[in-house]
Amino acid sequence: MSVPTKHEVKFCSNCASALEWLSMDEDGGAKSRLRCVACGYTHWNNPTPVLAAVIECADRDGKVLLARNAAWTHRMFALITGFMEAGESPETGIRREVMEETALEVDALRLIGVYEFERMNQVIIAYHATARGEVQLSPELAEYKLFDPADIICWPAGTGYALADWLRGRGHEPKFMEFRRRP
Ligand SMILES: [Zn+2]
């Protein structure tokens, strides 16, 4: 599963009344949040954990697999990502995502780091995944490419910083592409 764009919640998930922006005293002082007047429910809007993998193909000379999402109009290749699901650990989740999206089997996982992606209200948990097998992309991915680590160009946002940190750990000073943030 790749990650859809965020939307604003309108209704209480407990009683289905309309939520309102209301200020209330919390531990950190007065805070305005979407709250339900009918039942007292607060929509905390905590960031969602997103799992990401730098996939190193153990059976393809250590090349790194990056993939292009079918929904993207620009020709950019990025990490495999997906939402963490209830009842799984981050490690179980990223193994599942790699299998679902590429059909590759993960041999080993190592945490690269945890990264903010505030624009999407997400927190990215990024792994280095050593994987092997025949690549079969899910319909969500249009194409993939195998890169020599030295040739990878990073993007200055979210998972791009995870990739850059992984490259640094491998002794490659990361190169970044020009990137325009949406206004
Ligand atoms: Zn309610």
PDB file of C-alpha atoms and ligand atoms in Angstrom:
ATOM      1  CA  MET A   1       0.000   0.000   0.000  1.00  0.00           C
ATOM      2  CA  SER A   2       1.429   3.380  -0.899  1.00  0.00           C
ATOM      3  CA  VAL A   3       0.516   6.504   0.965  1.00  0.00           C
ATOM      4  CA  PRO A   4      -2.470   8.657  -0.070  1.00  0.00           C
ATOM      5  CA  THR A   5      -2.705  12.395   0.506  1.00  0.00           C
ATOM      6  CA  LYS A   6      -4.078  13.694   3.788  1.00  0.00           C
ATOM      7  CA  HIS A   7      -7.577  14.974   4.339  1.00  0.00           C
ATOM      8  CA  GLU A   8      -9.311  16.804   7.178  1.00  0.00           C
ATOM      9  CA  VAL A   9     -11.545  14.727   9.445  1.00  0.00           C
ATOM     10  CA  LYS A  10     -15.051  16.169   9.739  1.00  0.00           C
ATOM     11  CA  PHE A  11     -17.003  13.793  11.972  1.00  0.00           C
ATOM     12  CA  CYS A  12     -16.544  12.162  15.357  1.00  0.00           C
ATOM     13  CA  SER A  13     -15.314   8.570  14.929  1.00  0.00           C
ATOM     14  CA  ASN A  14     -17.143   7.684  18.164  1.00  0.00           C
ATOM     15  CA  CYS A  15     -20.654   9.160  17.634  1.00  0.00           C
ATOM     16  CA  ALA A  16     -20.605  10.643  14.086  1.00  0.00           C
ATOM     17  CA  SER A  17     -21.455  14.207  15.222  1.00  0.00           C
ATOM     18  CA  ALA A  18     -19.695  17.059  13.430  1.00  0.00           C
ATOM     19  CA  LEU A  19     -16.301  17.938  14.965  1.00  0.00           C
ATOM     20  CA  GLU A  20     -15.532  21.539  15.865  1.00  0.00           C
ATOM     21  CA  TRP A  21     -12.311  23.428  16.490  1.00  0.00           C
ATOM     22  CA  LEU A  22     -12.468  24.005  20.252  1.00  0.00           C
ATOM     23  CA  SER A  23      -9.844  25.225  22.690  1.00  0.00           C
ATOM     24  CA  MET A  24      -9.406  23.280  25.940  1.00  0.00           C
ATOM     25  CA  ASP A  25      -6.845  23.247  28.722  1.00  0.00           C
ATOM     26  CA  GLU A  26      -4.405  20.372  28.330  1.00  0.00           C
ATOM     27  CA  ASP A  27      -1.151  19.497  30.132  1.00  0.00           C
ATOM     28  CA  GLY A  28       0.698  21.936  27.903  1.00  0.00           C
ATOM     29  CA  GLY A  29      -1.899  24.739  28.285  1.00  0.00           C
ATOM     30  CA  ALA A  30      -4.901  25.768  26.165  1.00  0.00           C
ATOM     31  CA  LYS A  31      -4.959  23.926  22.847  1.00  0.00           C
ATOM     32  CA  SER A  32      -7.351  24.154  19.934  1.00  0.00           C
ATOM     33  CA  ARG A  33      -8.211  20.794  18.360  1.00  0.00           C
ATOM     34  CA  LEU A  34     -11.067  19.160  16.507  1.00  0.00           C
ATOM     35  CA  ARG A  35     -13.364  17.989  19.302  1.00  0.00           C
ATOM     36  CA  CYS A  36     -16.844  16.502  19.626  1.00  0.00           C
ATOM     37  CA  VAL A  37     -19.319  18.525  21.671  1.00  0.00           C
ATOM     38  CA  ALA A  38     -21.760  15.600  21.837  1.00  0.00           C
ATOM     39  CA  CYS A  39     -19.505  12.946  23.438  1.00  0.00           C
ATOM     40  CA  GLY A  40     -16.279  14.726  24.389  1.00  0.00           C
ATOM     41  CA  TYR A  41     -14.067  12.855  21.897  1.00  0.00           C
ATOM     42  CA  THR A  42     -10.889  14.643  20.800  1.00  0.00           C
ATOM     43  CA  HIS A  43      -9.408  14.067  17.364  1.00  0.00           C
ATOM     44  CA  TRP A  44      -5.728  14.166  18.370  1.00  0.00           C
ATOM     45  CA  ASN A  45      -4.466  14.023  14.814  1.00  0.00           C
ATOM     46  CA  ASN A  46      -1.228  12.323  15.833  1.00  0.00           C
ATOM     47  CA  PRO A  47       1.244  11.777  13.001  1.00  0.00           C
ATOM     48  CA  THR A  48       0.877   8.461  11.194  1.00  0.00           C
ATOM     49  CA  PRO A  49       3.891   6.118  11.085  1.00  0.00           C
ATOM     50  CA  VAL A  50       5.029   5.404   7.541  1.00  0.00           C
ATOM     51  CA  LEU A  51       7.556   2.661   6.878  1.00  0.00           C
ATOM     52  CA  ALA A  52      10.208   3.089   4.203  1.00  0.00           C
ATOM     53  CA  ALA A  53      12.925   0.833   2.796  1.00  0.00           C
ATOM     54  CA  VAL A  54      16.218   1.420   1.017  1.00  0.00           C
ATOM     55  CA  ILE A  55      16.279  -1.958  -0.743  1.00  0.00           C
ATOM     56  CA  GLU A  56      19.750  -3.330  -1.432  1.00  0.00           C
ATOM     57  CA  CYS A  57      19.517  -6.282  -3.812  1.00  0.00           C
ATOM     58  CA  ALA A  58      21.866  -8.944  -2.408  1.00  0.00           C
ATOM     59  CA  ASP A  59      21.589 -10.966  -5.641  1.00  0.00           C
ATOM     60  CA  ARG A  60      22.150  -7.987  -7.992  1.00  0.00           C
ATOM     61  CA  ASP A  61      25.626  -6.744  -7.009  1.00  0.00           C
ATOM     62  CA  GLY A  62      24.253  -4.698  -4.116  1.00  0.00           C
ATOM     63  CA  LYS A  63      22.299  -2.394  -6.408  1.00  0.00           C
ATOM     64  CA  VAL A  64      19.581  -0.272  -4.808  1.00  0.00           C
ATOM     65  CA  LEU A  65      16.017  -0.640  -6.046  1.00  0.00           C
ATOM     66  CA  LEU A  66      14.054   2.596  -6.368  1.00  0.00           C
ATOM     67  CA  ALA A  67      10.540   2.664  -7.812  1.00  0.00           C
ATOM     68  CA  ARG A  68       8.225   5.171  -9.462  1.00  0.00           C
ATOM     69  CA  ASN A  69       4.678   5.414  -8.161  1.00  0.00           C
ATOM     70  CA  ALA A  70       2.046   4.957 -10.877  1.00  0.00           C
ATOM     71  CA  ALA A  71       0.183   8.028  -9.600  1.00  0.00           C
ATOM     72  CA  TRP A  72       3.177  10.345 -10.153  1.00  0.00           C
ATOM     73  CA  THR A  73       3.284  12.413 -13.298  1.00  0.00           C
ATOM     74  CA  HIS A  74       7.007  13.206 -12.929  1.00  0.00           C
ATOM     75  CA  ARG A  75       9.656  10.568 -13.551  1.00  0.00           C
ATOM     76  CA  MET A  76      11.020  10.241 -10.054  1.00  0.00           C
ATOM     77  CA  PHE A  77      12.239   7.061  -8.386  1.00  0.00           C
ATOM     78  CA  ALA A  78      11.896   6.728  -4.644  1.00  0.00           C
ATOM     79  CA  LEU A  79      11.910   4.355  -1.699  1.00  0.00           C
ATOM     80  CA  ILE A  80       9.286   1.697  -1.121  1.00  0.00           C
ATOM     81  CA  THR A  81       6.887   3.067   1.498  1.00  0.00           C
ATOM     82  CA  GLY A  82       3.643   2.109   3.182  1.00  0.00           C
ATOM     83  CA  PHE A  83       1.592   2.639   6.305  1.00  0.00           C
ATOM     84  CA  MET A  84       2.288   0.579   9.369  1.00  0.00           C
ATOM     85  CA  GLU A  85      -0.744  -1.570  10.167  1.00  0.00           C
ATOM     86  CA  ALA A  86      -2.374  -2.496  13.464  1.00  0.00           C
ATOM     87  CA  GLY A  87      -0.957  -5.669  15.011  1.00  0.00           C
ATOM     88  CA  GLU A  88       2.466  -5.574  13.365  1.00  0.00           C
ATOM     89  CA  SER A  89       5.884  -4.340  14.416  1.00  0.00           C
ATOM     90  CA  PRO A  90       7.729  -1.858  12.172  1.00  0.00           C
ATOM     91  CA  GLU A  91      10.028  -4.683  11.080  1.00  0.00           C
ATOM     92  CA  THR A  92       7.119  -6.987  10.202  1.00  0.00           C
ATOM     93  CA  GLY A  93       5.417  -4.104   8.406  1.00  0.00           C
ATOM     94  CA  ILE A  94       8.350  -3.185   6.197  1.00  0.00           C
ATOM     95  CA  ARG A  95       8.957  -6.844   5.277  1.00  0.00           C
ATOM     96  CA  ARG A  96       5.284  -7.017   4.240  1.00  0.00           C
ATOM     97  CA  GLU A  97       5.466  -3.785   2.237  1.00  0.00           C
ATOM     98  CA  VAL A  98       8.618  -4.861   0.384  1.00  0.00           C
ATOM     99  CA  MET A  99       6.971  -8.207  -0.447  1.00  0.00           C
ATOM    100  CA  GLU A 100       3.649  -6.630  -1.510  1.00  0.00           C
ATOM    101  CA  GLU A 101       5.198  -3.930  -3.674  1.00  0.00           C
ATOM    102  CA  THR A 102       8.207  -5.721  -5.196  1.00  0.00           C
ATOM    103  CA  ALA A 103       7.797  -9.473  -4.402  1.00  0.00           C
ATOM    104  CA  LEU A 104      11.322  -9.406  -2.917  1.00  0.00           C
ATOM    105  CA  GLU A 105      12.127 -11.375   0.211  1.00  0.00           C
ATOM    106  CA  VAL A 106      13.894  -9.391   2.952  1.00  0.00           C
ATOM    107  CA  ASP A 107      16.988 -11.135   4.384  1.00  0.00           C
ATOM    108  CA  ALA A 108      17.970  -8.501   6.926  1.00  0.00           C
ATOM    109  CA  LEU A 109      16.776  -5.155   8.246  1.00  0.00           C
ATOM    110  CA  ARG A 110      18.641  -2.325   9.911  1.00  0.00           C
ATOM    111  CA  LEU A 111      17.058   0.914  11.089  1.00  0.00           C
ATOM    112  CA  ILE A 112      18.481   3.942   9.258  1.00  0.00           C
ATOM    113  CA  GLY A 113      16.552   6.474  11.300  1.00  0.00           C
ATOM    114  CA  VAL A 114      13.282   8.263  12.012  1.00  0.00           C
ATOM    115  CA  TYR A 115      12.381  11.344   9.946  1.00  0.00           C
ATOM    116  CA  GLU A 116       9.730  14.038  10.084  1.00  0.00           C
ATOM    117  CA  PHE A 117       7.326  14.564   7.210  1.00  0.00           C
ATOM    118  CA  GLU A 118       5.271  17.275   8.811  1.00  0.00           C
ATOM    119  CA  ARG A 119       3.612  18.420   5.590  1.00  0.00           C
ATOM    120  CA  MET A 120       1.772  15.080   5.459  1.00  0.00           C
ATOM    121  CA  ASN A 121       1.466  14.697   9.259  1.00  0.00           C
ATOM    122  CA  GLN A 122       3.589  11.569   9.046  1.00  0.00           C
ATOM    123  CA  VAL A 123       6.678  10.233  10.739  1.00  0.00           C
ATOM    124  CA  ILE A 124       8.919   8.082   8.583  1.00  0.00           C
ATOM    125  CA  ILE A 125      10.625   5.000  10.009  1.00  0.00           C
ATOM    126  CA  ALA A 126      13.298   4.126   7.456  1.00  0.00           C
ATOM    127  CA  TYR A 127      15.109   0.802   7.131  1.00  0.00           C
ATOM    128  CA  HIS A 128      17.951  -0.563   5.090  1.00  0.00           C
ATOM    129  CA  ALA A 129      16.532  -3.836   3.744  1.00  0.00           C
ATOM    130  CA  THR A 130      18.785  -6.443   2.184  1.00  0.00           C
ATOM    131  CA  ALA A 131      16.513  -8.387  -0.156  1.00  0.00           C
ATOM    132  CA  ARG A 132      16.540 -10.955  -2.953  1.00  0.00           C
ATOM    133  CA  GLY A 133      14.266 -12.586  -5.499  1.00  0.00           C
ATOM    134  CA  GLU A 134      12.530 -11.794  -8.777  1.00  0.00           C
ATOM    135  CA  VAL A 135      11.022  -8.314  -8.918  1.00  0.00           C
ATOM    136  CA  GLN A 136       7.286  -8.164  -9.553  1.00  0.00           C
ATOM    137  CA  LEU A 137       5.830  -4.730  -8.975  1.00  0.00           C
ATOM    138  CA  SER A 138       2.393  -4.144  -7.498  1.00  0.00           C
ATOM    139  CA  PRO A 139      -0.018  -2.147  -9.733  1.00  0.00           C
ATOM    140  CA  GLU A 140       0.694   0.924  -7.581  1.00  0.00           C
ATOM    141  CA  LEU A 141       4.226   1.067  -8.974  1.00  0.00           C
ATOM    142  CA  ALA A 142       4.817   1.882 -12.627  1.00  0.00           C
ATOM    143  CA  GLU A 143       8.487   0.947 -12.943  1.00  0.00           C
ATOM    144  CA  TYR A 144      11.677   0.373 -10.996  1.00  0.00           C
ATOM    145  CA  LYS A 145      15.361   0.983 -11.557  1.00  0.00           C
ATOM    146  CA  LEU A 146      18.479  -0.506 -10.036  1.00  0.00           C
ATOM    147  CA  PHE A 147      21.093   2.059  -9.048  1.00  0.00           C
ATOM    148  CA  ASP A 148      24.714   1.876  -8.047  1.00  0.00           C
ATOM    149  CA  PRO A 149      24.799   3.663  -4.680  1.00  0.00           C
ATOM    150  CA  ALA A 150      27.365   6.151  -6.054  1.00  0.00           C
ATOM    151  CA  ASP A 151      24.906   7.223  -8.798  1.00  0.00           C
ATOM    152  CA  ILE A 152      21.874   7.894  -6.597  1.00  0.00           C
ATOM    153  CA  ILE A 153      20.440  11.402  -6.501  1.00  0.00           C
ATOM    154  CA  CYS A 154      18.465  12.180  -3.314  1.00  0.00           C
ATOM    155  CA  TRP A 155      15.471  14.468  -2.884  1.00  0.00           C
ATOM    156  CA  PRO A 156      15.424  17.065  -0.087  1.00  0.00           C
ATOM    157  CA  ALA A 157      12.339  15.846   1.793  1.00  0.00           C
ATOM    158  CA  GLY A 158      11.117  12.963   3.960  1.00  0.00           C
ATOM    159  CA  THR A 159      12.520   9.660   2.712  1.00  0.00           C
ATOM    160  CA  GLY A 160      15.211  11.437   0.667  1.00  0.00           C
ATOM    161  CA  TYR A 161      17.033  12.326   3.894  1.00  0.00           C
ATOM    162  CA  ALA A 162      16.902   8.682   4.975  1.00  0.00           C
ATOM    163  CA  LEU A 163      18.468   7.648   1.678  1.00  0.00           C
ATOM    164  CA  ALA A 164      21.141  10.354   2.082  1.00  0.00           C
ATOM    165  CA  ASP A 165      21.994   9.127   5.591  1.00  0.00           C
ATOM    166  CA  TRP A 166      22.277   5.567   4.325  1.00  0.00           C
ATOM    167  CA  LEU A 167      24.586   6.695   1.503  1.00  0.00           C
ATOM    168  CA  ARG A 168      26.791   8.608   3.981  1.00  0.00           C
ATOM    169  CA  GLY A 169      27.064   5.439   6.058  1.00  0.00           C
ATOM    170  CA  ARG A 170      28.358   3.714   2.911  1.00  0.00           C
ATOM    171  CA  GLY A 171      30.957   6.407   2.335  1.00  0.00           C
ATOM    172  CA  HIS A 172      29.091   8.232  -0.476  1.00  0.00           C
ATOM    173  CA  GLU A 173      28.516  11.947  -0.056  1.00  0.00           C
ATOM    174  CA  PRO A 174      24.847  12.287  -1.132  1.00  0.00           C
ATOM    175  CA  LYS A 175      23.887  14.476  -4.082  1.00  0.00           C
ATOM    176  CA  PHE A 176      20.512  16.217  -3.996  1.00  0.00           C
ATOM    177  CA  MET A 177      18.215  17.158  -6.855  1.00  0.00           C
ATOM    178  CA  GLU A 178      16.563  20.533  -7.295  1.00  0.00           C
ATOM    179  CA  PHE A 179      13.143  20.294  -5.735  1.00  0.00           C
ATOM    180  CA  ARG A 180      10.289  22.778  -5.672  1.00  0.00           C
ATOM    181  CA  ARG A 181       7.947  22.528  -2.742  1.00  0.00           C
ATOM    182  CA  ARG A 182       4.304  22.988  -3.537  1.00  0.00           C
ATOM    183  CA  PRO A 183       3.205  26.501  -2.488  1.00  0.00           C
TER     184      PRO A 183
HETATM  185 ZN    ZN B   1     -18.694  12.251  19.420  1.00  0.00          ZN
END
